[in-house]
Tab-separated table of C-alpha atoms in Angstrom:
chain	number	residue	atom	x	y	z
A	1	MET	CA	-106.174	-34.433	-20.643
A	2	TRP	CA	-108.212	-31.535	-18.691
A	3	TRP	CA	-108.447	-29.365	-22.060
A	4	SER	CA	-109.621	-32.527	-24.051
A	5	ASN	CA	-113.255	-32.024	-21.866
A	6	LEU	CA	-113.348	-28.836	-23.481
A	7	PHE	CA	-114.741	-30.014	-26.317
A	8	ALA	CA	-116.636	-33.236	-25.461
A	9	ASN	CA	-119.243	-32.163	-23.392
A	10	MET	CA	-121.098	-29.609	-25.205
A	11	SER	CA	-123.179	-28.988	-21.991
A	12	PRO	CA	-124.633	-25.771	-21.677
A	13	ALA	CA	-121.092	-24.140	-19.567
A	14	ASN	CA	-119.431	-25.108	-22.381
A	15	PHE	CA	-116.923	-22.491	-23.669
A	16	PHE	CA	-117.610	-23.582	-27.737
A	17	ASN	CA	-121.058	-24.644	-27.442
A	18	PHE	CA	-122.251	-21.854	-29.990
A	19	SER	CA	-126.009	-24.075	-30.427
A	20	PHE	CA	-127.496	-20.622	-29.786
A	21	LEU	CA	-126.592	-19.152	-33.657
A	22	PRO	CA	-128.022	-18.223	-36.415
A	23	LYS	CA	-130.738	-17.213	-34.188
A	24	TYR	CA	-129.493	-15.084	-32.339
A	25	ALA	CA	-126.268	-13.987	-34.678
A	26	SER	CA	-128.291	-10.244	-34.769
A	27	PHE	CA	-127.852	-9.488	-30.912
A	28	PHE	CA	-123.514	-9.404	-32.401
A	29	VAL	CA	-124.209	-7.981	-35.456
A	30	GLN	CA	-126.217	-4.748	-33.536
A	31	GLY	CA	-124.046	-5.504	-30.774
A	32	VAL	CA	-120.703	-4.753	-32.588
A	33	GLU	CA	-122.533	-1.703	-34.388
A	34	TYR	CA	-123.001	-0.066	-31.326
A	35	THR	CA	-119.664	-0.419	-30.117
A	36	LEU	CA	-118.090	0.746	-33.409
A	37	LEU	CA	-120.416	3.606	-33.078
A	38	LEU	CA	-119.277	3.907	-29.151
A	39	SER	CA	-115.371	4.086	-29.596
A	40	VAL	CA	-115.115	5.820	-32.598
A	41	VAL	CA	-117.421	8.632	-31.952
A	42	SER	CA	-115.817	8.291	-28.120
A	43	VAL	CA	-112.636	8.987	-29.389
A	44	ALA	CA	-112.859	11.097	-32.579
A	45	LEU	CA	-115.190	13.665	-29.782
A	46	ALA	CA	-111.797	13.205	-27.431
A	47	VAL	CA	-109.452	15.095	-29.822
A	48	LEU	CA	-109.554	18.265	-30.046
A	49	PRO	CA	-109.545	18.773	-25.802
A	50	ALA	CA	-107.048	16.381	-25.777
A	51	LEU	CA	-105.563	18.738	-28.207
A	52	ALA	CA	-106.090	21.900	-25.790
A	53	LEU	CA	-104.778	19.613	-23.473
A	54	ALA	CA	-101.779	18.949	-24.566
A	55	LEU	CA	-100.720	22.188	-25.519
A	56	MET	CA	-101.874	24.060	-22.112
A	57	ARG	CA	-99.599	21.010	-20.825
A	58	LEU	CA	-96.766	22.454	-22.626
A	59	SER	CA	-97.433	26.171	-21.630
A	60	LYS	CA	-94.906	27.596	-19.483
A	61	ASN	CA	-98.026	29.685	-17.110
A	62	LYS	CA	-98.238	27.288	-14.076
A	63	LEU	CA	-101.932	27.643	-13.464
A	64	ILE	CA	-102.736	26.695	-16.705
A	65	HIS	CA	-100.379	23.685	-16.967
A	66	SER	CA	-101.267	22.498	-13.766
A	67	ILE	CA	-104.959	22.632	-14.713
A	68	SER	CA	-104.501	19.954	-17.706
A	69	GLY	CA	-102.029	18.224	-15.118
A	70	ALA	CA	-104.856	17.265	-12.938
A	71	TYR	CA	-107.407	16.912	-15.486
A	72	ILE	CA	-104.893	13.815	-17.065
A	73	ALA	CA	-103.691	12.878	-13.292
A	74	VAL	CA	-107.191	12.147	-12.485
A	75	PHE	CA	-108.632	10.384	-15.376
A	76	ARG	CA	-105.980	7.950	-15.907
A	77	SER	CA	-105.731	6.801	-12.178
A	78	THR	CA	-109.174	6.369	-11.273
A	79	PRO	CA	-111.139	3.552	-13.255
A	80	LEU	CA	-112.483	4.227	-15.872
A	81	MET	CA	-115.917	1.967	-14.217
A	82	VAL	CA	-116.107	4.621	-11.686
A	83	GLN	CA	-115.830	7.263	-14.098
A	84	LEU	CA	-118.606	6.028	-15.797
A	85	TYR	CA	-120.765	5.651	-13.100
A	86	ILE	CA	-120.143	9.170	-11.888
A	87	ILE	CA	-120.890	10.808	-15.629
A	88	TYR	CA	-123.853	8.825	-16.048
A	89	TYR	CA	-125.428	8.817	-12.593
A	90	GLY	CA	-124.409	12.483	-11.486
A	91	VAL	CA	-124.239	14.434	-14.909
A	92	PHE	CA	-126.106	13.035	-16.185
A	93	GLY	CA	-128.489	12.868	-13.452
A	94	ALA	CA	-129.249	16.649	-13.501
A	95	ILE	CA	-129.148	16.830	-17.106
A	96	HIS	CA	-132.056	14.771	-18.974
A	97	ILE	CA	-131.782	13.182	-21.906
A	98	PRO	CA	-135.318	11.646	-23.331
A	99	SER	CA	-134.983	8.423	-24.353
A	100	TYR	CA	-135.482	8.625	-28.203
A	101	THR	CA	-133.840	5.614	-30.501
A	102	ILE	CA	-130.897	6.111	-33.573
A	103	LEU	CA	-131.203	3.189	-36.117
A	104	GLY	CA	-133.373	0.693	-34.380
A	105	PHE	CA	-131.855	-0.303	-30.858
A	106	ILE	CA	-128.961	3.065	-30.272
A	107	ASP	CA	-131.110	4.371	-27.052
A	108	VAL	CA	-129.786	8.242	-27.000
A	109	SER	CA	-130.888	8.345	-23.549
A	110	ARG	CA	-128.174	6.154	-23.033
A	111	PHE	CA	-125.856	6.832	-25.558
A	112	ILE	CA	-124.682	9.868	-25.000
A	113	PRO	CA	-123.069	9.574	-20.995
A	114	GLY	CA	-122.102	6.658	-22.870
A	115	VAL	CA	-120.267	8.856	-25.418
A	116	VAL	CA	-119.299	11.678	-23.332
A	117	ALA	CA	-118.197	9.544	-20.234
A	118	LEU	CA	-115.461	7.151	-22.510
A	119	ALA	CA	-114.205	10.328	-24.534
A	120	LEU	CA	-113.164	12.973	-21.590
A	121	ASN	CA	-111.626	9.537	-19.997
A	122	SER	CA	-110.142	8.942	-24.069
A	123	SER	CA	-109.001	12.782	-24.015
A	124	ALA	CA	-106.835	12.186	-20.959
A	125	TYR	CA	-105.146	9.371	-22.897
A	126	VAL	CA	-104.873	11.848	-25.899
A	127	ALA	CA	-103.381	14.640	-24.545
A	128	GLU	CA	-100.351	11.898	-23.491
A	129	ILE	CA	-99.986	10.861	-27.119
A	130	PHE	CA	-100.250	14.433	-27.997
A	131	ARG	CA	-97.493	15.666	-25.665
A	132	ALA	CA	-95.096	13.060	-26.559
A	133	GLY	CA	-95.602	13.662	-30.111
A	134	ILE	CA	-95.036	17.067	-29.580
A	135	LEU	CA	-92.164	17.067	-27.883
A	136	ALA	CA	-90.871	14.768	-29.826
A	137	VAL	CA	-90.382	17.124	-32.673
A	138	ASP	CA	-86.808	18.199	-32.803
A	139	LYS	CA	-86.632	21.686	-30.397
A	140	GLY	CA	-84.182	23.315	-32.782
A	141	GLN	CA	-87.088	23.137	-35.749
A	142	THR	CA	-89.202	25.097	-32.882
A	143	GLU	CA	-85.913	27.914	-33.181
A	144	ALA	CA	-85.456	27.611	-36.525
A	145	ALA	CA	-88.878	28.569	-37.247
A	146	ARG	CA	-88.765	31.533	-34.156
A	147	SER	CA	-85.331	32.207	-35.429
A	148	LEU	CA	-87.394	33.128	-39.004
A	149	GLY	CA	-89.667	35.758	-36.896
A	150	LEU	CA	-92.329	33.214	-36.470
A	151	SER	CA	-94.624	33.755	-33.188
A	152	ALA	CA	-94.904	31.037	-30.632
A	153	TRP	CA	-98.360	30.070	-32.183
A	154	GLN	CA	-97.514	30.468	-35.822
A	155	SER	CA	-94.602	28.575	-34.960
A	156	MET	CA	-96.470	25.758	-32.843
A	157	LYS	CA	-99.093	25.474	-35.368
A	158	LEU	CA	-96.893	25.363	-38.766
A	159	VAL	CA	-94.073	23.858	-38.498
A	160	VAL	CA	-94.010	21.413	-35.493
A	161	LEU	CA	-98.061	20.570	-35.650
A	162	PRO	CA	-97.073	19.192	-38.923
A	163	GLN	CA	-94.196	17.066	-38.173
A	164	ALA	CA	-96.089	15.928	-35.034
A	165	ILE	CA	-98.792	14.182	-36.566
A	166	LYS	CA	-97.121	12.222	-37.821
A	167	ASN	CA	-96.190	10.780	-34.604
A	168	ILE	CA	-99.589	11.133	-33.073
A	169	LEU	CA	-101.808	9.167	-36.276
A	170	PRO	CA	-100.544	5.375	-34.942
A	171	ALA	CA	-100.683	6.406	-31.490
A	172	LEU	CA	-104.234	7.604	-32.284
A	173	ALA	CA	-104.967	4.945	-33.870
A	174	ASN	CA	-104.113	2.634	-31.696
A	175	GLU	CA	-106.249	4.185	-28.527
A	176	LEU	CA	-108.748	3.746	-31.149
A	177	VAL	CA	-108.266	0.164	-30.686
A	178	THR	CA	-108.340	0.413	-26.470
A	179	MET	CA	-111.148	1.690	-26.445
A	180	VAL	CA	-113.278	-0.741	-29.104
A	181	LYS	CA	-112.623	-3.023	-26.166
A	182	GLU	CA	-112.682	-1.126	-23.277
A	183	SER	CA	-116.210	-0.028	-24.217
A	184	SER	CA	-117.746	-3.146	-23.123
A	185	ILE	CA	-117.839	-1.251	-19.932
A	186	CYS	CA	-120.852	0.347	-21.540
A	187	SER	CA	-122.768	-2.581	-20.493
A	188	VAL	CA	-123.244	-2.427	-16.566
A	189	LEU	CA	-125.255	0.053	-17.370
A	190	GLY	CA	-127.593	-1.192	-20.523
A	191	MET	CA	-125.868	-0.254	-23.223
A	192	SER	CA	-126.119	-2.411	-25.849
A	193	GLU	CA	-123.272	-3.260	-27.240
A	194	LEU	CA	-121.181	-6.177	-27.638
A	195	ILE	CA	-120.850	-7.691	-24.197
A	196	TRP	CA	-123.989	-6.615	-23.337
A	197	GLY	CA	-125.553	-8.695	-26.412
A	198	ALA	CA	-123.351	-11.701	-25.312
A	199	LYS	CA	-124.421	-11.100	-21.380
A	200	THR	CA	-128.181	-11.423	-23.070
A	201	VAL	CA	-128.193	-14.169	-25.539
A	202	ALA	CA	-126.306	-15.968	-22.504
A	203	SER	CA	-129.095	-15.403	-19.745
A	204	THR	CA	-132.328	-15.665	-22.586
A	205	THR	CA	-130.521	-19.075	-23.937
A	206	TYR	CA	-128.689	-20.636	-20.724
A	207	LYS	CA	-125.808	-20.955	-22.611
A	208	THR	CA	-123.815	-19.185	-19.701
A	209	LEU	CA	-120.165	-19.376	-21.641
A	210	SER	CA	-119.889	-18.940	-24.930
A	211	PRO	CA	-121.476	-16.631	-26.051
A	212	TYR	CA	-118.627	-14.586	-24.167
A	213	VAL	CA	-116.176	-16.649	-26.227
A	214	LEU	CA	-118.292	-15.322	-29.567
A	215	ALA	CA	-117.838	-11.938	-28.323
A	216	ALA	CA	-114.498	-12.518	-28.242
A	217	LEU	CA	-113.410	-13.756	-31.428
A	218	VAL	CA	-115.750	-10.761	-32.975
A	219	TYR	CA	-113.121	-8.283	-31.106
A	220	PHE	CA	-110.116	-10.264	-32.331
A	221	VAL	CA	-111.372	-10.258	-35.942
A	222	ILE	CA	-112.853	-6.274	-35.509
A	223	ASN	CA	-109.002	-5.236	-33.370
A	224	PHE	CA	-106.649	-7.503	-34.865
A	225	PRO	CA	-106.283	-6.009	-38.492
A	226	ALA	CA	-106.820	-3.171	-37.968
A	227	SER	CA	-103.930	-3.016	-35.298
A	228	LYS	CA	-101.896	-4.795	-38.289
A	229	ALA	CA	-103.276	-2.276	-40.278
A	230	ILE	CA	-101.868	0.762	-38.179
A	231	GLU	CA	-98.230	-0.789	-38.470
A	232	ALA	CA	-98.419	-1.068	-42.683
A	233	VAL	CA	-99.954	2.784	-42.262
A	234	GLU	CA	-96.440	3.159	-39.424
A	235	ARG	CA	-94.253	1.769	-41.472
A	236	ARG	CA	-95.501	3.611	-45.107
A	237	MET	CA	-94.964	6.946	-42.998
A	238	ARG	CA	-91.834	6.242	-41.520
A	239	ARG	CA	-90.601	5.154	-45.383
A	240	GLY	CA	-89.688	9.804	-45.499
A	241	ASP	CA	-87.531	9.784	-42.463
A	242	LYS	CA	-83.465	9.344	-43.084
A	243	ALA	CA	-81.592	7.169	-40.914
B	1	MET	CA	-103.289	19.855	-40.804
B	2	LYS	CA	-105.825	22.297	-41.493
B	3	LYS	CA	-107.597	19.807	-43.995
B	4	ILE	CA	-107.286	17.497	-40.978
B	5	VAL	CA	-108.881	19.971	-37.924
B	6	ALA	CA	-111.348	21.366	-40.971
B	7	ILE	CA	-112.048	17.325	-40.609
B	8	LEU	CA	-112.725	16.538	-37.664
B	9	LEU	CA	-114.133	19.804	-36.658
B	10	ALA	CA	-116.661	18.959	-39.131
B	11	VAL	CA	-117.605	15.509	-37.200
B	12	VAL	CA	-117.915	16.727	-33.908
B	13	LEU	CA	-120.452	19.460	-35.340
B	14	CYS	CA	-122.402	16.452	-37.034
B	15	VAL	CA	-122.417	14.305	-34.000
B	16	GLY	CA	-123.301	17.743	-31.812
B	17	LEU	CA	-125.974	18.045	-34.241
B	18	ALA	CA	-127.638	14.811	-34.404
B	19	ALA	CA	-128.010	14.251	-30.288
B	20	CYS	CA	-129.748	17.595	-30.510
B	21	GLY	CA	-132.020	16.968	-33.393
B	22	ALA	CA	-132.656	13.981	-31.309
B	23	SER	CA	-133.536	15.522	-27.822
B	24	SER	CA	-135.455	17.514	-29.399
B	25	ALA	CA	-137.740	15.234	-31.186
B	26	ALA	CA	-138.682	13.239	-28.693
B	27	PRO	CA	-142.784	11.846	-28.678
B	28	GLU	CA	-145.012	13.728	-26.719
B	29	THR	CA	-147.336	11.088	-25.156
B	30	LYS	CA	-147.553	9.862	-21.818
B	31	LYS	CA	-144.765	6.960	-20.700
B	32	ILE	CA	-144.326	5.235	-17.877
B	33	VAL	CA	-140.697	4.242	-17.645
B	34	MET	CA	-139.881	0.088	-16.162
B	35	GLY	CA	-136.762	-0.754	-15.044
B	36	THR	CA	-135.665	-4.486	-15.176
B	37	SER	CA	-132.827	-6.631	-14.881
B	38	ALA	CA	-133.959	-8.970	-17.858
B	39	ASP	CA	-131.820	-11.882	-17.314
B	40	TYR	CA	-133.987	-13.413	-14.825
B	41	PRO	CA	-136.388	-15.750	-16.964
B	42	PRO	CA	-139.300	-16.630	-16.784
B	43	PHE	CA	-139.529	-13.221	-15.123
B	44	GLU	CA	-137.826	-11.125	-17.090
B	45	PHE	CA	-135.766	-11.746	-20.450
B	46	ILE	CA	-134.671	-10.471	-24.538
B	47	VAL	CA	-136.043	-13.265	-27.047
B	48	LEU	CA	-136.210	-12.335	-30.843
B	49	ASN	CA	-139.551	-11.887	-31.796
B	50	ASP	CA	-141.336	-13.109	-35.030
B	51	LYS	CA	-139.803	-10.973	-37.346
B	52	ASN	CA	-135.929	-11.273	-35.814
B	53	GLU	CA	-136.816	-8.283	-32.812
B	54	GLN	CA	-135.205	-7.995	-29.957
B	55	GLN	CA	-138.179	-7.967	-27.230
B	56	PHE	CA	-138.313	-7.790	-23.337
B	57	VAL	CA	-141.308	-10.787	-22.168
B	58	GLY	CA	-142.043	-12.359	-18.904
B	59	ILE	CA	-144.660	-12.278	-16.413
B	60	ASP	CA	-142.996	-8.623	-15.156
B	61	ILE	CA	-143.630	-7.439	-18.969
B	62	SER	CA	-146.932	-8.654	-19.047
B	63	VAL	CA	-148.049	-7.074	-15.305
B	64	ALA	CA	-146.482	-3.751	-16.422
B	65	ASN	CA	-147.982	-3.813	-19.354
B	66	GLU	CA	-151.665	-3.502	-17.990
B	67	LEU	CA	-149.892	-1.620	-15.329
B	68	ALA	CA	-149.286	0.926	-18.073
B	69	LYS	CA	-152.049	0.240	-20.118
B	70	GLY	CA	-153.778	1.148	-16.192
B	71	LEU	CA	-151.747	4.322	-16.165
B	72	GLY	CA	-153.389	5.316	-19.526
B	73	ALA	CA	-149.113	5.137	-21.135
B	74	GLU	CA	-147.495	4.103	-22.982
B	75	LEU	CA	-144.788	1.429	-21.741
B	76	GLN	CA	-141.202	1.683	-21.905
B	77	ILE	CA	-138.208	-0.800	-20.373
B	78	SER	CA	-135.131	0.656	-19.431
B	79	ASN	CA	-132.965	-2.780	-18.863
B	80	MET	CA	-129.671	-2.832	-16.394
B	81	ASP	CA	-128.111	-4.226	-13.828
B	82	PHE	CA	-130.062	-5.520	-10.584
B	83	ASP	CA	-127.833	-4.067	-7.792
B	84	SER	CA	-128.336	-0.206	-10.437
B	85	LEU	CA	-132.147	-0.539	-10.057
B	86	MET	CA	-132.782	1.090	-6.883
B	87	ALA	CA	-130.463	3.790	-7.773
B	88	ALA	CA	-132.532	4.528	-10.967
B	89	LEU	CA	-135.386	4.932	-9.866
B	90	GLN	CA	-134.391	6.853	-6.622
B	91	LYS	CA	-132.766	9.197	-9.635
B	92	GLY	CA	-135.845	9.361	-11.360
B	93	ASP	CA	-134.564	7.557	-14.293
B	94	VAL	CA	-137.406	5.540	-14.294
B	95	ASP	CA	-141.083	5.104	-13.138
B	96	ILE	CA	-141.507	1.696	-11.296
B	97	VAL	CA	-139.152	-1.489	-11.112
B	98	LEU	CA	-140.952	-4.979	-11.473
B	99	ALA	CA	-137.769	-7.557	-11.180
B	100	ALA	CA	-139.302	-9.899	-9.271
B	101	ILE	CA	-138.741	-7.538	-6.809
B	102	GLU	CA	-139.697	-8.867	-2.740
B	103	ALA	CA	-140.387	-5.855	-0.769
B	104	THR	CA	-137.890	-6.239	2.439
B	105	PRO	CA	-137.295	-3.760	5.166
B	106	GLU	CA	-134.380	-2.692	3.620
B	107	ARG	CA	-135.940	-1.598	0.575
B	108	LEU	CA	-139.080	-0.054	1.935
B	109	GLU	CA	-136.387	2.421	3.366
B	110	ALA	CA	-135.318	3.070	-0.381
B	111	ALA	CA	-138.366	3.007	-1.854
B	112	ASP	CA	-142.516	2.559	-1.888
B	113	PHE	CA	-144.435	-0.805	-3.088
B	114	SER	CA	-146.944	-1.737	-3.980
B	115	ASP	CA	-149.569	-4.768	-3.222
B	116	PRO	CA	-148.063	-7.928	-4.009
B	117	TYR	CA	-148.566	-9.040	-7.514
B	118	TYR	CA	-146.775	-12.241	-7.355
B	119	ASN	CA	-147.758	-14.738	-4.400
B	120	PRO	CA	-144.233	-17.134	-4.330
B	121	SER	CA	-145.411	-21.022	-4.464
B	122	GLY	CA	-143.476	-24.097	-3.242
B	123	ASP	CA	-141.368	-23.131	-6.070
B	124	ASP	CA	-140.239	-19.702	-6.270
B	125	ALA	CA	-139.400	-20.103	-2.920
B	126	ALA	CA	-135.381	-19.986	-2.770
B	127	MET	CA	-133.651	-23.097	-4.122
B	128	VAL	CA	-130.017	-24.027	-3.541
B	129	LEU	CA	-128.623	-25.503	-7.024
B	130	VAL	CA	-126.385	-28.014	-6.824
B	131	LYS	CA	-123.868	-29.768	-9.576
B	132	LYS	CA	-125.533	-33.306	-9.832
B	133	ASP	CA	-122.561	-35.504	-8.197
B	134	ASN	CA	-122.801	-33.663	-5.247
B	135	ALA	CA	-126.110	-33.621	-4.938
B	136	ASP	CA	-125.895	-36.212	-1.940
B	137	LEU	CA	-123.736	-34.258	0.493
B	138	TYR	CA	-126.621	-31.254	1.735
B	139	SER	CA	-130.050	-32.196	2.990
B	140	SER	CA	-129.723	-29.103	5.702
B	141	LYS	CA	-128.633	-25.422	5.597
B	142	GLU	CA	-126.030	-26.363	8.263
B	143	ASP	CA	-124.418	-29.460	5.145
B	144	PHE	CA	-123.324	-25.980	3.417
B	145	ALA	CA	-121.037	-24.869	6.843
B	146	GLY	CA	-117.298	-23.859	5.698
B	147	LYS	CA	-118.625	-24.232	1.720
B	148	SER	CA	-118.879	-21.182	-0.711
B	149	VAL	CA	-122.474	-20.341	-1.327
B	150	GLY	CA	-122.552	-18.453	-4.284
B	151	ALA	CA	-125.947	-15.125	-4.379
B	152	GLN	CA	-126.960	-12.608	-6.733
B	153	THR	CA	-125.565	-9.527	-5.193
B	154	GLY	CA	-127.863	-7.200	-3.358
B	155	THR	CA	-130.697	-9.782	-2.983
B	156	THR	CA	-132.367	-11.866	-0.075
B	157	LYS	CA	-130.712	-15.339	-0.860
B	158	ALA	CA	-127.773	-13.516	-0.417
B	159	GLU	CA	-129.487	-11.989	2.748
B	160	LEU	CA	-130.352	-15.661	3.526
B	161	VAL	CA	-127.236	-17.261	3.063
B	162	SER	CA	-125.310	-14.646	5.055
B	163	SER	CA	-127.700	-15.040	7.988
B	164	ASP	CA	-128.738	-18.501	7.601
B	165	PHE	CA	-125.785	-20.916	6.031
B	166	THR	CA	-124.034	-20.579	9.638
B	167	GLY	CA	-120.310	-21.127	8.605
B	168	ALA	CA	-120.802	-20.845	4.803
B	169	ASN	CA	-118.537	-18.318	2.443
B	170	LEU	CA	-121.133	-16.289	0.875
B	171	VAL	CA	-119.913	-15.544	-2.820
B	172	ALA	CA	-121.779	-12.801	-4.551
B	173	LEU	CA	-122.113	-12.061	-8.054
B	174	THR	CA	-124.198	-9.011	-10.185
B	175	SER	CA	-125.007	-11.858	-12.519
B	176	VAL	CA	-126.958	-14.800	-12.222
B	177	LEU	CA	-124.566	-15.865	-15.426
B	178	ASP	CA	-121.531	-15.513	-13.702
B	179	LEU	CA	-122.922	-17.516	-10.699
B	180	VAL	CA	-123.735	-20.891	-12.861
B	181	ASN	CA	-119.853	-20.611	-14.362
B	182	GLN	CA	-118.579	-20.521	-10.503
B	183	LEU	CA	-120.089	-23.297	-10.081
B	184	SER	CA	-120.007	-25.403	-13.560
B	185	TYR	CA	-116.784	-24.825	-13.047
B	186	ASP	CA	-116.715	-26.000	-9.137
B	187	LYS	CA	-114.917	-22.596	-7.780
B	188	VAL	CA	-118.802	-22.787	-5.562
B	189	ASP	CA	-120.201	-25.218	-3.894
B	190	ALA	CA	-123.590	-23.714	-4.277
B	191	ILE	CA	-125.451	-21.607	-5.143
B	192	VAL	CA	-129.106	-19.769	-3.967
B	193	LEU	CA	-131.615	-18.749	-6.747
B	194	ASP	CA	-135.386	-18.489	-6.906
B	195	GLY	CA	-136.884	-21.154	-7.152
B	196	ALA	CA	-137.650	-20.430	-11.016
B	197	VAL	CA	-134.998	-19.315	-11.862
B	198	ALA	CA	-133.186	-22.109	-10.259
B	199	LEU	CA	-135.806	-24.996	-11.872
B	200	GLN	CA	-135.108	-23.456	-15.376
B	201	TYR	CA	-131.114	-23.946	-15.004
B	202	ALA	CA	-131.503	-27.320	-13.598
B	203	GLN	CA	-133.891	-28.495	-16.037
B	204	ALA	CA	-131.205	-25.889	-19.593
B	205	ASN	CA	-127.928	-27.980	-17.375
B	206	GLU	CA	-128.319	-31.366	-17.077
B	207	ASP	CA	-124.711	-31.215	-14.882
B	208	LEU	CA	-126.962	-29.118	-12.270
B	209	VAL	CA	-130.025	-30.579	-9.792
B	210	VAL	CA	-131.755	-28.362	-7.535
B	211	ALA	CA	-130.511	-29.345	-3.505
B	212	ASN	CA	-133.144	-30.513	-1.246
B	213	VAL	CA	-133.160	-28.284	1.357
B	214	ASP	CA	-135.433	-26.778	2.964
B	215	LEU	CA	-134.908	-22.927	2.756
B	216	GLY	CA	-138.614	-21.537	3.456
B	217	ALA	CA	-140.923	-19.194	1.628
B	218	ALA	CA	-139.961	-16.919	-0.224
B	219	LEU	CA	-142.064	-12.945	0.456
B	220	PRO	CA	-144.132	-11.915	-2.115
B	221	TYR	CA	-143.381	-9.576	-5.930
B	222	CYS	CA	-144.201	-6.236	-5.602
B	223	VAL	CA	-143.802	-2.916	-7.615
B	224	ALA	CA	-141.620	-0.151	-6.319
B	225	VAL	CA	-142.279	2.678	-7.333
B	226	GLN	CA	-139.831	6.033	-5.869
B	227	LYS	CA	-140.125	7.304	-2.047
B	228	GLY	CA	-143.318	8.887	-1.420
B	229	ASP	CA	-144.467	8.555	-4.610
B	230	PRO	CA	-144.725	11.551	-5.863
B	231	LYS	CA	-146.013	11.086	-9.442
B	232	GLY	CA	-148.935	8.778	-7.816
B	233	LEU	CA	-149.011	6.234	-9.369
B	234	LEU	CA	-149.655	3.551	-6.521
B	235	GLU	CA	-153.534	3.755	-6.857
B	236	SER	CA	-153.450	3.275	-10.714
B	237	ILE	CA	-151.298	0.101	-9.261
B	238	ASN	CA	-152.961	-1.654	-6.786
B	239	ALA	CA	-156.210	-1.728	-8.521
B	240	THR	CA	-154.788	-2.825	-11.974
B	241	ILE	CA	-153.191	-5.408	-9.453
B	242	ALA	CA	-155.857	-6.447	-7.683
B	243	GLN	CA	-157.720	-6.628	-11.333
B	244	LEU	CA	-155.283	-9.347	-12.265
B	245	GLN	CA	-155.096	-11.148	-9.455
B	246	LYS	CA	-159.297	-11.299	-9.554
B	247	ASP	CA	-158.937	-12.654	-13.506
B	248	ASN	CA	-156.231	-15.504	-12.574
B	249	ALA	CA	-153.733	-13.457	-15.484
B	250	ILE	CA	-150.952	-13.929	-13.370
B	251	GLU	CA	-150.855	-17.865	-14.259
B	252	ALA	CA	-151.239	-16.949	-17.640
B	253	PHE	CA	-148.572	-14.742	-17.885
B	254	TYR	CA	-146.515	-17.465	-15.676
B	255	ALA	CA	-148.137	-20.227	-18.431
B	256	GLU	CA	-146.610	-17.819	-21.408
B	257	ALA	CA	-143.072	-17.121	-19.964
B	258	ASP	CA	-142.101	-20.294	-19.651
B	259	ALA	CA	-143.388	-21.415	-23.624
B	260	LEU	CA	-141.442	-18.470	-24.683
B	261	SER	CA	-138.406	-19.121	-22.536
B	262	ASP	CA	-138.585	-23.083	-23.543
B	263	GLN	CA	-138.942	-21.731	-27.308
B	264	ALA	CA	-135.520	-19.020	-26.312
B	265	ILE	CA	-133.763	-22.827	-25.899
B	266	GLU	CA	-134.128	-24.732	-28.476
């Protein structure tokens, strides 16, 4: 069988030759920490700009509406890798961040451009999540709030947004799961996240594929339980809904 | 809602403050930043030291340490893909680049180069790595006509394949690892690497051998600095290189790097 060779022949190019463990485990531990920090901070930073973008997108003012639309279009329709290069070499070519290490292995002069690029990209996607969440709240809610004398902003803030949160939170958590995987692109600029760790172990030990397989397993172990937890929360939140 | 906004604001603020705190605490000592692509044993690679910390080692790292000493500065290493190195140097992210770089005419237009610090011997000339079972098929560059030949993007090896391997199809990839994988899984017929690197892979992987094809000598390896040398580094660098050559230090660095690479595979 074609697959029997996968397990029988333990050459350095084998998928399951994990003989670099336990010696090189630290690369994967630090990689996971870097990846999680990168994705959590990016999505957290994306939330407020995304809310602003979503509200702008729902605005009746044509100019405000189209500024937000253009931002979302650009960031959703171009590759993250190119955005990363432009932010890292372009924007942060003008803004110099001194090299300084936090937590012993995170170089902020690389980390900050990475976070900014991921956050800018993510805010475009999160804005769409917010917009969909707000639009999903029945129009009658706004009409009722307005007829009770609330201003447009008050009815958005006090009536619509609190109900929209329920639609938004699961999608936002899914965005985080996506970001954990997407942040692997930062390895091309030497940010020492999980894929970078796998690449480094592979080049040092000449085990050219198996470190990536291990990295994939680690991503799965993080993301699968996270997705299941999100589903559970979603079910719990739907319990209040009337069928 | 208010609470959630407040929490989010707090998170954003903390991150912002952490970033500001970090940048204002930058040390004042003179630093020299070296750009390299640490996936290239024995020239530059990453190993775990006795304390289980990641450490850059290799011939180029040892040389850079001496250069930093000569400049009276602390060496800092910035690791990235090989094809990003010249961009980082032009941008000023790094002061010097050591990555087994040959000073080709194309590169001389983008950067200035020091005197050679490493003169490739027969073992360092570009070599062709092939599958052991097919090794008999290849005895000259012409034998690769109609075959796929891999080389690293932006290297002299990639140029060599496109100019000298008549009829061969060049597969240019960023990472040496991906090239070796392509060869191991028969996606390319051969890959061209620096000799020292090809020999290491042939030694580590018994399915791969160096084909008996002569590709001619490699150019000497030099230290790249920004075009025009705005920071005035070259004089000190060349003086240090001359001293290293006189002391035969490079051979010692090579032996050291070889030993570390062997240890790393165990």
